[in-house]
Amino acid sequence: MQSMHRVPGSLQPLIHTVKVRAAFLSGHPGSCRKLHHVRNVISSAGCKIQSPEMAYVIGVGMTKFEKPQSRAWDYPDMGREAGSQALLDAALDYHQVQAVVASYCYGEPTCGQRAAYELGLTGVPIFNTNNNCSSGSSALMLARHLVLSGSYNCVMALGFEKMERGLSEKYDDKVSPVGRHMDHMVDIGAKPGLIQPHFNAMTSDVIKLFAYAAQEYMGKNSKCTMADFTNISYKNRKHGEQNPRACLQKAPSKKKIEERELCHPIYSGMAAPTADGGGAAIVCNQKFLENNASMQARAVEIIAQHMVTDMQSSFRKSFMDLSGFSMAKKAAEQCYQDSGLTAQDVDVLEVHDCFSCNELMMYEALGLTDDAVRAFNSGLWRRNKNGGDLYLVADKWVVNPSGGLESKGHPIGATGLGQCNELVTQLRGEAGKRQVDDARIALQHNFGIGGAAVVTMYKRYQPKSRM
């Protein structure tokens, strides 16, 4: 906002609303008339309006996510493969990337440098970030903020992980960053000790946390049964059959999903497997996009993004809140507020289905419905224009067309960027048999215990008229 005259105080809230939301509202049904009215009011006060700066994803890349120790490679190979794909996708040379944000959890300091050096030695700033399972989305968020700051015009988020077959903590001589969460889980009623003798403490506690959250949800919603969790897993695994980069590409039977109980009501077939792999996204600002007109046809705009960390509610008496429900709810509400949209405007979602019960609970946290069981069970399988089969929750939303973490696998430093890759591909209309027909708005949810919930909203880029 640049004022040509003194701005009346009574107009300040209105001006702020236009400045923040004008770019989001344009192009959505029913919004243009409101914008024209607001513009006229402010113009009559002698004010010039500038659209807010925006960030765009112009290139994405990801490896196939592999079972741990099943492929002879290391994290620099993952970074090179994912980063090279993103550069090729954006038709960029690495010399045009002005900074890199790297995300990983299992590695020494400056692994980001070692991975990015596979793409070139250009001297650019490289930042390393770790937010447990939401690390990839955290890297994307930092890349977005770097280009929005104006300090950089083009930044790569690069995530990777070389994992073991389970979760673990490596520094047992220090206070555990998730120890408070796991201790509180027992304090509010979880049974102490390992859920299975062959699991280590970290793997056991993570499964237990979401199992008790699922039990809590089943107590709140009497219609919820274990079959609902089975059906969500089956849906995701069927979607995964259409994803050539998924770790698990053949859907098991529902009976197989329920074959081995881990901790009631979670069975082994309802859990996302750990994986090795990498993902990358190249983010730019408006200036960079305008100077590279050839990229505009496939650019995807990040229209809102919020991270919420633990609140007081996390440490009260709810396993659901301890495992991220309220955090996701707040982050989604902030995104809807920023974008001027609601869940009803969303066409396709990638949701953090570390366990299928978490996906079910997220239907409510993300505002899709006030009864996740009813919404899921009123859904239908439909065939898209490319001959693929997709399940529409409440006959409206396609959730995890990629197959989710349950099919793709969960290389925790790359997971959020894998989700970004899928949604960008969907909004470009390039997802093949996974394609959600006519998808315009996408939403991503990524969660890490310890904790951080990141919700991101996207839409296909549309050049905006000057205000």
GROMACS .gro file of C-alpha atoms in nm:
model
  467
    1MET     CA    1   0.000   0.000   0.000
    2GLN     CA    2   0.132   0.340  -0.100
    3SER     CA    3  -0.084   0.629   0.006
    4MET     CA    4  -0.124   0.929  -0.223
    5HIS     CA    5  -0.316   1.113   0.050
    6ARG     CA    6  -0.372   1.072   0.420
    7VAL     CA    7  -0.573   0.751   0.465
    8PRO     CA    8  -0.880   0.788   0.687
    9GLY     CA    9  -0.847   0.572   0.998
   10SER     CA   10  -1.185   0.414   0.934
   11LEU     CA   11  -1.054   0.268   0.609
   12GLN     CA   12  -0.742   0.109   0.755
   13PRO     CA   13  -0.902  -0.231   0.833
   14LEU     CA   14  -1.056  -0.241   0.486
   15ILE     CA   15  -0.725  -0.155   0.323
   16HIS     CA   16  -0.549  -0.425   0.522
   17THR     CA   17  -0.808  -0.681   0.413
   18VAL     CA   18  -0.757  -0.596   0.047
   19LYS     CA   19  -0.380  -0.600   0.076
   20VAL     CA   20  -0.375  -0.944   0.236
   21ARG     CA   21  -0.655  -1.118   0.046
   22ALA     CA   22  -0.691  -0.953  -0.293
   23ALA     CA   23  -0.464  -1.198  -0.468
   24PHE     CA   24  -0.647  -1.495  -0.316
   25LEU     CA   25  -0.999  -1.381  -0.386
   26SER     CA   26  -0.950  -1.301  -0.754
   27GLY     CA   27  -1.053  -1.589  -0.973
   28HIS     CA   28  -1.291  -1.747  -0.720
   29PRO     CA   29  -1.669  -1.751  -0.770
   30GLY     CA   30  -1.856  -1.458  -0.622
   31SER     CA   31  -1.544  -1.270  -0.522
   32CYS     CA   32  -1.482  -1.037  -0.815
   33ARG     CA   33  -1.782  -0.816  -0.742
   34LYS     CA   34  -1.668  -0.776  -0.380
   35LEU     CA   35  -1.318  -0.685  -0.491
   36HIS     CA   36  -1.438  -0.422  -0.736
   37HIS     CA   37  -1.651  -0.265  -0.465
   38VAL     CA   38  -1.362  -0.254  -0.218
   39ARG     CA   39  -1.127  -0.114  -0.482
   40ASN     CA   40  -1.375   0.162  -0.563
   41VAL     CA   41  -1.413   0.257  -0.197
   42ILE     CA   42  -1.039   0.276  -0.140
   43SER     CA   43  -0.974   0.452  -0.471
   44SER     CA   44  -1.218   0.720  -0.370
   45ALA     CA   45  -0.993   0.786  -0.071
   46GLY     CA   46  -0.701   0.849  -0.306
   47CYS     CA   47  -0.506   0.532  -0.228
   48LYS     CA   48  -0.304   0.310  -0.457
   49ILE     CA   49  -0.332  -0.064  -0.393
   50GLN     CA   50  -0.057  -0.316  -0.456
   51SER     CA   51  -0.119  -0.691  -0.457
   52PRO     CA   52   0.073  -0.884  -0.189
   53GLU     CA   53   0.388  -1.067  -0.293
   54MET     CA   54   0.326  -1.434  -0.369
   55ALA     CA   55   0.537  -1.747  -0.397
   56TYR     CA   56   0.517  -2.013  -0.666
   57VAL     CA   57   0.635  -2.370  -0.711
   58ILE     CA   58   0.795  -2.387  -1.055
   59GLY     CA   59   0.973  -2.722  -1.036
   60VAL     CA   60   0.928  -3.048  -0.846
   61GLY     CA   61   1.119  -3.372  -0.833
   62MET     CA   62   1.126  -3.688  -0.627
   63THR     CA   63   1.287  -4.027  -0.628
   64LYS     CA   64   1.094  -4.347  -0.599
   65PHE     CA   65   1.067  -4.408  -0.227
   66GLU     CA   66   1.238  -4.738  -0.151
   67LYS     CA   67   1.232  -4.987   0.135
   68PRO     CA   68   1.529  -4.917   0.366
   69GLN     CA   69   1.847  -5.097   0.264
   70SER     CA   70   1.687  -5.228  -0.056
   71ARG     CA   71   1.886  -5.001  -0.291
   72ALA     CA   72   2.258  -4.925  -0.297
   73TRP     CA   73   2.252  -4.548  -0.252
   74ASP     CA   74   2.307  -4.279   0.007
   75TYR     CA   75   2.154  -3.941   0.086
   76PRO     CA   76   2.373  -3.747  -0.165
   77ASP     CA   77   2.238  -3.974  -0.439
   78MET     CA   78   1.882  -3.904  -0.324
   79GLY     CA   79   1.946  -3.531  -0.320
   80ARG     CA   80   2.106  -3.536  -0.664
   81GLU     CA   81   1.822  -3.738  -0.817
   82ALA     CA   82   1.538  -3.532  -0.668
   83GLY     CA   83   1.711  -3.198  -0.717
   84SER     CA   84   1.807  -3.273  -1.078
   85GLN     CA   85   1.448  -3.368  -1.155
   86ALA     CA   86   1.321  -3.043  -1.006
   87LEU     CA   87   1.569  -2.838  -1.210
   88LEU     CA   88   1.472  -3.023  -1.527
   89ASP     CA   89   1.103  -2.976  -1.445
   90ALA     CA   90   1.153  -2.601  -1.406
   91ALA     CA   91   1.390  -2.578  -1.707
   92LEU     CA   92   1.649  -2.415  -1.480
   93ASP     CA   93   2.020  -2.444  -1.429
   94TYR     CA   94   2.140  -2.487  -1.073
   95HIS     CA   95   2.329  -2.156  -1.107
   96GLN     CA   96   1.990  -1.983  -1.112
   97VAL     CA   97   1.904  -2.118  -0.765
   98GLN     CA   98   2.003  -1.855  -0.510
   99ALA     CA   99   1.966  -2.060  -0.188
  100VAL     CA  100   1.883  -2.413  -0.071
  101VAL     CA  101   1.688  -2.529   0.233
  102ALA     CA  102   1.765  -2.892   0.312
  103SER     CA  103   1.552  -3.117   0.534
  104TYR     CA  104   1.651  -3.444   0.697
  105CYS     CA  105   1.644  -3.606   1.041
  106TYR     CA  106   1.890  -3.895   1.046
  107GLY     CA  107   2.224  -3.737   0.966
  108GLU     CA  108   2.510  -3.524   1.084
  109PRO     CA  109   2.519  -3.144   1.053
  110THR     CA  110   2.560  -3.000   0.700
  111CYS     CA  111   2.421  -3.305   0.520
  112GLY     CA  112   2.232  -3.046   0.318
  113GLN     CA  113   2.558  -2.910   0.183
  114ARG     CA  114   2.683  -3.256   0.092
  115ALA     CA  115   2.360  -3.338  -0.094
  116ALA     CA  116   2.331  -3.001  -0.270
  117TYR     CA  117   2.695  -3.014  -0.379
  118GLU     CA  118   2.589  -3.297  -0.609
  119LEU     CA  119   2.403  -3.032  -0.808
  120GLY     CA  120   2.687  -2.782  -0.821
  121LEU     CA  121   2.936  -2.576  -0.622
  122THR     CA  122   2.797  -2.225  -0.658
  123GLY     CA  123   2.856  -2.086  -0.310
  124VAL     CA  124   2.487  -2.025  -0.237
  125PRO     CA  125   2.356  -2.024   0.121
  126ILE     CA  126   2.241  -2.370   0.232
  127PHE     CA  127   2.022  -2.401   0.541
  128ASN     CA  128   1.958  -2.731   0.721
  129THR     CA  129   1.627  -2.794   0.898
  130ASN     CA  130   1.483  -3.077   1.108
  131ASN     CA  131   1.123  -3.095   1.230
  132ASN     CA  132   1.076  -3.469   1.252
  133CYS     CA  133   0.815  -3.595   1.005
  134SER     CA  134   0.718  -3.241   0.900
  135SER     CA  135   1.076  -3.156   0.798
  136GLY     CA  136   0.999  -3.148   0.425
  137SER     CA  137   0.711  -2.904   0.464
  138SER     CA  138   0.925  -2.696   0.699
  139ALA     CA  139   1.189  -2.668   0.428
  140LEU     CA  140   0.921  -2.566   0.178
  141MET     CA  141   0.791  -2.304   0.419
  142LEU     CA  142   1.138  -2.159   0.476
  143ALA     CA  143   1.203  -2.151   0.100
  144ARG     CA  144   0.876  -1.967   0.052
  145HIS     CA  145   0.960  -1.710   0.317
  146LEU     CA  146   1.305  -1.654   0.170
  147VAL     CA  147   1.161  -1.558  -0.169
  148LEU     CA  148   0.881  -1.354  -0.011
  149SER     CA  149   1.141  -1.155   0.181
  150GLY     CA  150   1.287  -1.028  -0.144
  151SER     CA  151   1.637  -1.135  -0.040
  152TYR     CA  152   1.622  -1.425  -0.286
  153ASN     CA  153   1.415  -1.477  -0.598
  154CYS     CA  154   1.456  -1.852  -0.648
  155VAL     CA  155   1.515  -2.111  -0.372
  156MET     CA  156   1.522  -2.491  -0.370
  157ALA     CA  157   1.377  -2.701  -0.088
  158LEU     CA  158   1.562  -3.033  -0.088
  159GLY     CA  159   1.461  -3.320   0.141
  160PHE     CA  160   1.609  -3.666   0.181
  161GLU     CA  161   1.633  -3.952   0.427
  162LYS     CA  162   1.825  -4.277   0.456
  163MET     CA  163   1.638  -4.474   0.719
  164GLU     CA  164   1.638  -4.788   0.924
  165ARG     CA  165   1.341  -5.023   0.932
  166GLY     CA  166   1.203  -4.850   1.239
  167LEU     CA  167   1.225  -4.516   1.417
  168SER     CA  168   1.500  -4.442   1.664
  169GLU     CA  169   1.678  -4.176   1.866
  170LYS     CA  170   2.054  -4.152   1.822
  171TYR     CA  171   2.160  -3.921   2.104
  172ASP     CA  172   2.064  -4.105   2.420
  173ASP     CA  173   2.298  -3.890   2.633
  174LYS     CA  174   2.068  -3.588   2.588
  175VAL     CA  175   1.713  -3.505   2.689
  176SER     CA  176   1.474  -3.648   2.429
  177PRO     CA  177   1.286  -3.374   2.241
  178VAL     CA  178   0.976  -3.594   2.238
  179GLY     CA  179   1.023  -3.725   2.591
  180ARG     CA  180   0.773  -3.479   2.733
  181HIS     CA  181   0.511  -3.601   2.487
  182MET     CA  182   0.570  -3.968   2.558
  183ASP     CA  183   0.576  -3.915   2.934
  184HIS     CA  184   0.249  -3.722   2.914
  185MET     CA  185   0.096  -4.001   2.708
  186VAL     CA  186   0.149  -4.235   3.005
  187ASP     CA  187   0.039  -3.970   3.253
  188ILE     CA  188  -0.304  -3.945   3.088
  189GLY     CA  189  -0.362  -4.318   3.073
  190ALA     CA  190  -0.147  -4.500   2.818
  191LYS     CA  191   0.001  -4.827   2.934
  192PRO     CA  192   0.377  -4.789   2.995
  193GLY     CA  193   0.634  -5.011   2.829
  194LEU     CA  194   0.679  -5.156   2.481
  195ILE     CA  195   0.375  -5.254   2.277
  196GLN     CA  196   0.574  -5.549   2.132
  197PRO     CA  197   0.902  -5.688   2.266
  198HIS     CA  198   1.081  -5.661   1.930
  199PHE     CA  199   1.016  -5.284   1.894
  200ASN     CA  200   1.252  -5.021   2.026
  201ALA     CA  201   1.109  -4.751   2.254
  202MET     CA  202   1.070  -4.481   1.988
  203THR     CA  203   0.887  -4.702   1.738
  204SER     CA  204   0.669  -4.840   2.016
  205ASP     CA  205   0.579  -4.500   2.159
  206VAL     CA  206   0.487  -4.347   1.822
  207ILE     CA  207   0.253  -4.636   1.738
  208LYS     CA  208   0.109  -4.624   2.089
  209LEU     CA  209   0.042  -4.250   2.073
  210PHE     CA  210  -0.167  -4.275   1.758
  211ALA     CA  211  -0.338  -4.594   1.879
  212TYR     CA  212  -0.457  -4.420   2.194
  213ALA     CA  213  -0.565  -4.120   1.986
  214ALA     CA  214  -0.769  -4.358   1.771
  215GLN     CA  215  -0.924  -4.513   2.082
  216GLU     CA  216  -1.017  -4.166   2.202
  217TYR     CA  217  -1.177  -4.085   1.868
  218MET     CA  218  -1.373  -4.411   1.873
  219GLY     CA  219  -1.503  -4.309   2.215
  220LYS     CA  220  -1.617  -3.973   2.079
  221ASN     CA  221  -1.773  -4.115   1.762
  222SER     CA  222  -1.966  -4.431   1.843
  223LYS     CA  223  -2.006  -4.512   1.472
  224CYS     CA  224  -1.630  -4.556   1.429
  225THR     CA  225  -1.501  -4.914   1.408
  226MET     CA  226  -1.174  -5.076   1.315
  227ALA     CA  227  -1.324  -5.141   0.972
  228ASP     CA  228  -1.310  -4.768   0.900
  229PHE     CA  229  -0.934  -4.765   0.956
  230THR     CA  230  -0.900  -5.075   0.740
  231ASN     CA  231  -1.103  -4.919   0.460
  232ILE     CA  232  -0.890  -4.602   0.459
  233SER     CA  233  -0.574  -4.812   0.436
  234TYR     CA  234  -0.726  -5.012   0.153
  235LYS     CA  235  -0.826  -4.691  -0.027
  236ASN     CA  236  -0.473  -4.554   0.000
  237ARG     CA  237  -0.314  -4.877  -0.114
  238LYS     CA  238  -0.548  -4.893  -0.416
  239HIS     CA  239  -0.451  -4.535  -0.503
  240GLY     CA  240  -0.087  -4.638  -0.467
  241GLU     CA  241  -0.124  -4.898  -0.741
  242GLN     CA  242  -0.147  -4.605  -0.982
  243ASN     CA  243   0.172  -4.439  -0.854
  244PRO     CA  244   0.494  -4.570  -1.012
  245ARG     CA  245   0.701  -4.395  -0.743
  246ALA     CA  246   0.524  -4.556  -0.450
  247CYS     CA  247   0.723  -4.793  -0.232
  248LEU     CA  248   0.430  -5.037  -0.210
  249GLN     CA  249   0.246  -5.073  -0.541
  250LYS     CA  250   0.018  -5.369  -0.486
  251ALA     CA  251  -0.285  -5.333  -0.261
  252PRO     CA  252  -0.331  -5.612  -0.006
  253SER     CA  253  -0.670  -5.756   0.081
  254LYS     CA  254  -0.854  -5.604   0.373
  255LYS     CA  255  -0.799  -5.930   0.558
  256LYS     CA  256  -0.425  -5.893   0.506
  257ILE     CA  257  -0.433  -5.534   0.638
  258GLU     CA  258  -0.580  -5.669   0.963
  259GLU     CA  259  -0.341  -5.960   0.989
  260ARG     CA  260  -0.110  -5.842   1.270
  261GLU     CA  261  -0.215  -5.612   1.552
  262LEU     CA  262   0.046  -5.364   1.674
  263CYS     CA  263  -0.153  -5.175   1.937
  264HIS     CA  264  -0.531  -5.169   1.934
  265PRO     CA  265  -0.681  -5.056   1.697
  266ILE     CA  266  -0.373  -5.021   1.473
  267TYR     CA  267  -0.264  -5.319   1.264
  268SER     CA  268   0.055  -5.347   1.062
  269GLY     CA  269  -0.128  -5.287   0.734
  270MET     CA  270  -0.253  -4.952   0.863
  271ALA     CA  271   0.097  -4.808   0.920
  272ALA     CA  272   0.318  -4.616   0.678
  273PRO     CA  273   0.649  -4.797   0.623
  274THR     CA  274   0.977  -4.616   0.672
  275ALA     CA  275   1.158  -4.556   0.344
  276ASP     CA  276   1.464  -4.411   0.176
  277GLY     CA  277   1.420  -4.132  -0.075
  278GLY     CA  278   1.437  -3.768  -0.173
  279GLY     CA  279   1.212  -3.486  -0.282
  280ALA     CA  280   1.265  -3.133  -0.408
  281ALA     CA  281   1.065  -2.822  -0.492
  282ILE     CA  282   1.187  -2.498  -0.649
  283VAL     CA  283   1.007  -2.189  -0.523
  284CYS     CA  284   1.022  -1.841  -0.673
  285ASN     CA  285   0.862  -1.501  -0.624
  286GLN     CA  286   0.650  -1.292  -0.859
  287LYS     CA  287   0.947  -1.103  -1.001
  288PHE     CA  288   1.127  -1.423  -1.101
  289LEU     CA  289   0.814  -1.570  -1.256
  290GLU     CA  290   0.740  -1.256  -1.456
  291ASN     CA  291   1.098  -1.256  -1.586
  292ASN     CA  292   1.063  -1.620  -1.695
  293ALA     CA  293   0.736  -1.619  -1.884
  294SER     CA  294   0.783  -1.973  -2.016
  295MET     CA  295   0.740  -2.107  -1.660
  296GLN     CA  296   0.402  -1.950  -1.601
  297ALA     CA  297   0.195  -2.216  -1.777
  298ARG     CA  298   0.298  -2.482  -1.522
  299ALA     CA  299   0.355  -2.267  -1.213
  300VAL     CA  300   0.155  -2.343  -0.900
  301GLU     CA  301   0.089  -2.072  -0.643
  302ILE     CA  302   0.122  -2.129  -0.270
  303ILE     CA  303  -0.184  -1.935  -0.159
  304ALA     CA  304  -0.155  -1.999   0.214
  305GLN     CA  305   0.075  -2.181   0.452
  306HIS     CA  306   0.095  -2.208   0.830
  307MET     CA  307   0.289  -2.402   1.086
  308VAL     CA  308   0.152  -2.458   1.437
  309THR     CA  309   0.361  -2.608   1.715
  310ASP     CA  310   0.243  -2.753   2.043
  311MET     CA  311  -0.005  -2.551   2.246
  312GLN     CA  312  -0.132  -2.592   2.599
  313SER     CA  313  -0.400  -2.825   2.464
  314SER     CA  314  -0.128  -3.071   2.363
  315PHE     CA  315  -0.049  -3.141   2.727
  316ARG     CA  316  -0.394  -3.164   2.877
  317LYS     CA  317  -0.602  -3.481   2.868
  318SER     CA  318  -0.639  -3.561   2.500
  319PHE     CA  319  -0.434  -3.817   2.308
  320MET     CA  320  -0.576  -3.666   1.989
  321ASP     CA  321  -0.437  -3.323   2.071
  322LEU     CA  322  -0.108  -3.475   2.187
  323SER     CA  323  -0.080  -3.632   1.840
  324GLY     CA  324  -0.153  -3.311   1.653
  325PHE     CA  325  -0.530  -3.272   1.610
  326SER     CA  326  -0.563  -2.918   1.749
  327MET     CA  327  -0.242  -2.811   1.581
  328ALA     CA  328  -0.370  -2.921   1.240
  329LYS     CA  329  -0.707  -2.760   1.307
  330LYS     CA  330  -0.551  -2.424   1.390
  331ALA     CA  331  -0.312  -2.434   1.094
  332ALA     CA  332  -0.599  -2.516   0.856
  333GLU     CA  333  -0.818  -2.241   0.998
  334GLN     CA  334  -0.536  -1.990   0.949
  335CYS     CA  335  -0.492  -2.102   0.588
  336TYR     CA  336  -0.862  -2.070   0.516
  337GLN     CA  337  -0.863  -1.725   0.671
  338ASP     CA  338  -0.563  -1.611   0.467
  339SER     CA  339  -0.690  -1.753   0.139
  340GLY     CA  340  -1.053  -1.648   0.173
  341LEU     CA  341  -1.145  -2.009   0.096
  342THR     CA  342  -1.303  -2.294   0.289
  343ALA     CA  343  -1.265  -2.670   0.284
  344GLN     CA  344  -1.553  -2.676   0.037
  345ASP     CA  345  -1.327  -2.507  -0.220
  346VAL     CA  346  -1.061  -2.779  -0.194
  347ASP     CA  347  -1.053  -3.050  -0.461
  348VAL     CA  348  -0.759  -3.270  -0.365
  349LEU     CA  349  -0.560  -3.328  -0.046
  350GLU     CA  350  -0.241  -3.499   0.063
  351VAL     CA  351  -0.284  -3.582   0.432
  352HIS     CA  352  -0.029  -3.720   0.676
  353ASP     CA  353  -0.149  -4.081   0.702
  354CYS     CA  354   0.135  -4.213   0.915
  355PHE     CA  355  -0.147  -4.439   1.034
  356SER     CA  356  -0.485  -4.464   0.865
  357CYS     CA  357  -0.660  -4.357   1.187
  358ASN     CA  358  -0.478  -4.024   1.165
  359GLU     CA  359  -0.614  -3.961   0.817
  360LEU     CA  360  -0.967  -4.023   0.945
  361MET     CA  361  -0.923  -3.779   1.234
  362MET     CA  362  -0.772  -3.519   1.002
  363TYR     CA  363  -1.094  -3.505   0.799
  364GLU     CA  364  -1.241  -3.325   1.097
  365ALA     CA  365  -0.931  -3.128   1.197
  366LEU     CA  366  -0.896  -2.988   0.845
  367GLY     CA  367  -1.261  -2.883   0.837
  368LEU     CA  368  -1.391  -3.125   0.575
  369THR     CA  369  -1.666  -3.253   0.804
  370ASP     CA  370  -1.782  -3.279   1.162
  371ASP     CA  371  -1.824  -3.657   1.126
  372ALA     CA  372  -1.530  -3.824   0.954
  373VAL     CA  373  -1.688  -4.170   0.960
  374ARG     CA  374  -2.002  -4.051   0.789
  375ALA     CA  375  -1.801  -3.853   0.533
  376PHE     CA  376  -1.575  -4.143   0.446
  377ASN     CA  377  -1.850  -4.403   0.427
  378SER     CA  378  -2.066  -4.181   0.206
  379GLY     CA  379  -1.784  -4.168  -0.047
  380LEU     CA  380  -1.768  -4.341  -0.384
  381TRP     CA  381  -1.510  -4.487  -0.618
  382ARG     CA  382  -1.514  -4.300  -0.947
  383ARG     CA  383  -1.318  -4.341  -1.269
  384ASN     CA  384  -1.139  -4.032  -1.397
  385LYS     CA  385  -1.093  -3.920  -1.758
  386ASN     CA  386  -0.761  -4.107  -1.777
  387GLY     CA  387  -0.910  -4.439  -1.673
  388GLY     CA  388  -0.786  -4.433  -1.314
  389ASP     CA  389  -0.995  -4.514  -1.009
  390LEU     CA  390  -1.015  -4.265  -0.723
  391TYR     CA  391  -1.216  -4.263  -0.401
  392LEU     CA  392  -1.406  -3.942  -0.327
  393VAL     CA  393  -1.463  -3.885   0.045
  394ALA     CA  394  -1.823  -3.763   0.084
  395ASP     CA  395  -1.831  -3.794  -0.296
  396LYS     CA  396  -1.630  -3.469  -0.307
  397TRP     CA  397  -1.267  -3.482  -0.189
  398VAL     CA  398  -0.992  -3.707  -0.318
  399VAL     CA  399  -0.754  -3.762  -0.027
  400ASN     CA  400  -0.406  -3.904  -0.092
  401PRO     CA  401  -0.433  -3.984  -0.463
  402SER     CA  402  -0.060  -4.061  -0.444
  403GLY     CA  403  -0.140  -4.351  -0.213
  404GLY     CA  404  -0.034  -4.147   0.087
  405LEU     CA  405   0.248  -4.237   0.320
  406GLU     CA  406   0.097  -4.584   0.351
  407SER     CA  407   0.177  -4.658  -0.014
  408LYS     CA  408   0.460  -4.418  -0.096
  409GLY     CA  409   0.655  -4.487   0.220
  410HIS     CA  410   0.774  -4.233   0.472
  411PRO     CA  411   1.133  -4.104   0.434
  412ILE     CA  412   1.070  -3.843   0.698
  413GLY     CA  413   1.294  -3.566   0.567
  414ALA     CA  414   1.142  -3.594   0.219
  415THR     CA  415   0.779  -3.678   0.295
  416GLY     CA  416   0.643  -3.321   0.289
  417LEU     CA  417   0.814  -3.251  -0.043
  418GLY     CA  418   0.671  -3.574  -0.182
  419GLN     CA  419   0.326  -3.444  -0.089
  420CYS     CA  420   0.405  -3.112  -0.257
  421ASN     CA  421   0.518  -3.297  -0.569
  422GLU     CA  422   0.188  -3.481  -0.591
  423LEU     CA  423  -0.030  -3.173  -0.547
  424VAL     CA  424   0.168  -2.965  -0.795
  425THR     CA  425   0.138  -3.249  -1.046
  426GLN     CA  426  -0.238  -3.268  -0.980
  427LEU     CA  427  -0.295  -2.895  -1.030
  428ARG     CA  428  -0.097  -2.907  -1.354
  429GLY     CA  429  -0.325  -3.188  -1.476
  430GLU     CA  430  -0.027  -3.421  -1.522
  431ALA     CA  431  -0.104  -3.701  -1.273
  432GLY     CA  432  -0.220  -3.961  -1.525
  433LYS     CA  433  -0.441  -4.228  -1.372
  434ARG     CA  434  -0.418  -4.054  -1.035
  435GLN     CA  435  -0.550  -3.729  -1.180
  436VAL     CA  436  -0.833  -3.556  -0.996
  437ASP     CA  437  -1.035  -3.418  -1.285
  438ASP     CA  438  -1.047  -3.038  -1.303
  439ALA     CA  439  -0.854  -2.993  -0.977
  440ARG     CA  440  -0.810  -2.624  -0.896
  441ILE     CA  441  -0.737  -2.601  -0.522
  442ALA     CA  442  -0.516  -2.838  -0.322
  443LEU     CA  443  -0.437  -2.874   0.048
  444GLN     CA  444  -0.142  -3.046   0.217
  445HIS     CA  445  -0.109  -3.158   0.578
  446ASN     CA  446   0.223  -3.275   0.723
  447PHE     CA  447   0.288  -3.348   1.092
  448GLY     CA  448   0.589  -3.421   1.308
  449ILE     CA  449   0.581  -3.521   1.675
  450GLY     CA  450   0.771  -3.285   1.895
  451GLY     CA  451   0.598  -3.103   1.733
  452ALA     CA  452   0.493  -2.918   1.418
  453ALA     CA  453   0.185  -2.931   1.196
  454VAL     CA  454   0.221  -2.762   0.858
  455VAL     CA  455  -0.079  -2.696   0.633
  456THR     CA  456  -0.025  -2.558   0.284
  457MET     CA  457  -0.276  -2.455   0.017
  458TYR     CA  458  -0.205  -2.436  -0.355
  459LYS     CA  459  -0.374  -2.328  -0.676
  460ARG     CA  460  -0.279  -2.321  -1.042
  461TYR     CA  461  -0.110  -1.993  -1.132
  462GLN     CA  462  -0.328  -1.733  -1.299
  463PRO     CA  463  -0.175  -1.402  -1.409
  464LYS     CA  464  -0.339  -1.126  -1.204
  465SER     CA  465  -0.459  -0.800  -1.346
  466ARG     CA  466  -0.307  -0.491  -1.190
  467MET     CA  467  -0.523  -0.331  -0.924
   0.00000   0.00000   0.00000
